[in-house]
Amino acid sequence: MNLVSLGLDPDKDFRWIYYSDGGLDLYSNGVMVSQKLAKEKPEAVKGLVRAINKAMKDCLANPDAAIELLAKQEPLLNKDIEKRRLVYVAKTLIATPEAAELGVGDMKDARMEEAIKVIAAAYELPKSPKIDDVFSRAFLPPKAERALPAMTN
């Protein structure tokens, strides 16, 4: 959207190359907490994940309200550009077929296993972590609560 603010058209003036186009199919976002917190205060972690999930759904359900709240914290932002950024990210990176299938926040084990292998090889890790070392479904809200709302534009 920074390109849009410069008067350029990202769809016409640029060619986008996504990592996944080259076979690198990694997950891009997540919530990280310490192992200590996850063990000692699992309900707090569940609450954090629920709050993030609700906030994301609320933002996607009403982008105008989300941008108005953001503008109260950062009055110098360009509301039009930020709304376009939010809608673009939601439609291209969040509301994916996989998210529709699994619910936001979950992932496919086979895809994660492959991603771990790629990262472990790239960084020459002495030991490749298992999925359970880096991801837990124990803190996710039920799938029905992780379904994405239809977006208003």
Short mmCIF file of C-alpha atoms in Angstrom, two decimals:
data_model
loop_
_atom_site.label_atom_id
_atom_site.label_comp_id
_atom_site.label_asym_id
_atom_site.label_seq_id
_atom_site.Cartn_x
_atom_site.Cartn_y
_atom_site.Cartn_z
CA MET A 1 0.00 0.00 0.00
CA ASN A 2 3.01 2.29 0.31
CA LEU A 3 3.19 2.04 -3.49
CA VAL A 4 -0.44 3.13 -3.75
CA SER A 5 0.32 6.19 -1.62
CA LEU A 6 3.01 7.06 -4.21
CA GLY A 7 0.45 6.90 -7.03
CA LEU A 8 1.56 3.49 -8.31
CA ASP A 9 -0.71 0.54 -9.02
CA PRO A 10 0.64 -2.60 -7.35
CA ASP A 11 -1.36 -4.83 -9.70
CA LYS A 12 -0.16 -3.16 -12.90
CA ASP A 13 3.19 -1.56 -12.12
CA PHE A 14 4.86 -4.48 -10.34
CA ARG A 15 5.28 -8.22 -10.62
CA TRP A 16 4.95 -9.93 -7.29
CA ILE A 17 6.92 -13.08 -6.55
CA TYR A 18 5.73 -15.09 -3.58
CA TYR A 19 7.97 -17.57 -1.78
CA SER A 20 5.32 -20.22 -2.32
CA ASP A 21 5.67 -19.72 -6.11
CA GLY A 22 9.17 -21.15 -5.72
CA GLY A 23 8.10 -24.05 -3.55
CA LEU A 24 8.78 -22.48 -0.14
CA ASP A 25 5.42 -23.02 1.56
CA LEU A 26 6.00 -21.66 5.06
CA TYR A 27 3.56 -20.45 7.67
CA SER A 28 4.03 -16.75 8.22
CA ASN A 29 2.46 -15.69 11.51
CA GLY A 30 1.83 -17.05 14.93
CA VAL A 31 1.62 -16.29 18.61
CA MET A 32 4.68 -17.15 20.67
CA VAL A 33 4.81 -17.62 24.42
CA SER A 34 7.50 -19.09 26.62
CA GLN A 35 7.32 -22.77 27.50
CA LYS A 36 7.22 -21.69 31.13
CA LEU A 37 4.11 -19.57 30.60
CA ALA A 38 2.42 -22.29 28.54
CA LYS A 39 3.05 -24.83 31.31
CA GLU A 40 2.38 -22.68 34.35
CA LYS A 41 -0.51 -20.55 33.07
CA PRO A 42 -2.24 -22.35 30.20
CA GLU A 43 -5.54 -20.54 30.85
CA ALA A 44 -3.78 -17.19 30.42
CA VAL A 45 -2.36 -18.36 27.08
CA LYS A 46 -5.80 -19.59 26.01
CA GLY A 47 -7.23 -16.21 26.96
CA LEU A 48 -4.56 -14.39 24.97
CA VAL A 49 -5.23 -16.49 21.88
CA ARG A 50 -9.01 -16.02 22.28
CA ALA A 51 -8.53 -12.25 22.56
CA ILE A 52 -6.32 -12.10 19.46
CA ASN A 53 -8.79 -14.27 17.55
CA LYS A 54 -11.72 -12.04 18.56
CA ALA A 55 -9.85 -8.84 17.72
CA MET A 56 -8.88 -10.16 14.30
CA LYS A 57 -12.45 -11.24 13.55
CA ASP A 58 -13.80 -7.88 14.71
CA CYS A 59 -11.29 -6.02 12.49
CA LEU A 60 -12.20 -8.12 9.47
CA ALA A 61 -15.93 -7.81 10.09
CA ASN A 62 -15.70 -4.02 10.27
CA PRO A 63 -12.49 -2.62 8.74
CA ASP A 64 -13.77 0.97 8.99
CA ALA A 65 -14.16 0.71 12.77
CA ALA A 66 -10.74 -0.96 13.05
CA ILE A 67 -9.07 1.84 11.13
CA GLU A 68 -10.88 4.50 13.18
CA LEU A 69 -9.52 2.91 16.38
CA LEU A 70 -6.04 2.76 14.86
CA ALA A 71 -6.25 6.41 13.82
CA LYS A 72 -7.01 7.40 17.42
CA GLN A 73 -3.63 5.93 18.39
CA GLU A 74 -1.79 7.17 15.30
CA PRO A 75 -3.54 10.28 13.98
CA LEU A 76 -0.98 10.84 11.20
CA LEU A 77 -1.82 7.64 9.33
CA ASN A 78 -3.63 7.70 6.01
CA LYS A 79 -6.94 5.96 6.79
CA ASP A 80 -7.69 5.10 3.17
CA ILE A 81 -4.31 3.46 2.63
CA GLU A 82 -4.46 1.59 5.94
CA LYS A 83 -7.94 0.29 5.22
CA ARG A 84 -6.82 -0.89 1.80
CA ARG A 85 -3.80 -2.57 3.45
CA LEU A 86 -6.05 -4.32 5.97
CA VAL A 87 -8.48 -5.53 3.32
CA TYR A 88 -5.66 -6.68 1.02
CA VAL A 89 -3.88 -8.61 3.79
CA ALA A 90 -7.15 -10.16 4.93
CA LYS A 91 -8.13 -11.32 1.46
CA THR A 92 -4.72 -12.54 0.33
CA LEU A 93 -2.97 -13.77 3.47
CA ILE A 94 -5.59 -14.48 6.14
CA ALA A 95 -8.77 -15.66 4.40
CA THR A 96 -7.04 -18.51 2.60
CA PRO A 97 -8.62 -21.80 1.56
CA GLU A 98 -6.65 -23.47 4.35
CA ALA A 99 -8.04 -21.06 6.94
CA ALA A 100 -11.55 -21.73 5.64
CA GLU A 101 -10.95 -25.46 5.99
CA LEU A 102 -9.18 -25.56 9.37
CA GLY A 103 -10.14 -22.28 11.01
CA VAL A 104 -7.69 -19.46 11.61
CA GLY A 105 -4.80 -20.45 13.82
CA ASP A 106 -4.60 -24.11 12.93
CA MET A 107 -2.29 -25.68 10.38
CA LYS A 108 -1.74 -28.82 8.40
CA ASP A 109 0.74 -31.20 10.01
CA ALA A 110 2.27 -32.32 6.71
CA ARG A 111 2.83 -28.73 5.59
CA MET A 112 4.39 -27.81 8.95
CA GLU A 113 6.63 -30.90 8.91
CA GLU A 114 7.93 -29.92 5.48
CA ALA A 115 8.45 -26.31 6.57
CA ILE A 116 10.40 -27.47 9.64
CA LYS A 117 12.62 -29.65 7.42
CA VAL A 118 13.33 -26.74 5.08
CA ILE A 119 14.18 -24.36 7.93
CA ALA A 120 16.26 -26.94 9.78
CA ALA A 121 18.28 -27.62 6.61
CA ALA A 122 18.69 -23.93 5.75
CA TYR A 123 20.00 -23.10 9.22
CA GLU A 124 21.91 -26.39 9.54
CA LEU A 125 20.21 -27.15 12.82
CA PRO A 126 21.78 -30.09 14.65
CA LYS A 127 18.30 -31.40 15.48
CA SER A 128 15.07 -30.85 13.60
CA PRO A 129 12.23 -29.94 15.97
CA LYS A 130 8.99 -31.89 15.97
CA ILE A 131 5.67 -30.14 15.41
CA ASP A 132 4.86 -30.46 19.12
CA ASP A 133 8.05 -28.54 19.90
CA VAL A 134 6.81 -25.47 18.02
CA PHE A 135 3.01 -25.68 17.85
CA SER A 136 0.11 -26.67 20.08
CA ARG A 137 -3.59 -26.79 19.34
CA ALA A 138 -4.28 -26.89 23.09
CA PHE A 139 -4.63 -23.11 23.25
CA LEU A 140 -6.88 -22.62 20.22
CA PRO A 141 -10.53 -21.69 20.59
CA PRO A 142 -12.98 -24.18 19.05
CA LYS A 143 -12.93 -24.26 15.24
CA ALA A 144 -16.36 -22.62 15.00
CA GLU A 145 -14.98 -19.57 16.83
CA ARG A 146 -12.03 -19.39 14.42
CA ALA A 147 -14.14 -19.14 11.27
CA LEU A 148 -13.65 -15.83 9.50
CA PRO A 149 -16.48 -13.35 9.06
CA ALA A 150 -17.45 -11.99 5.68
CA MET A 151 -15.62 -8.74 5.15
CA THR A 152 -17.26 -5.43 4.53
CA ASN A 153 -15.37 -3.09 2.26
#
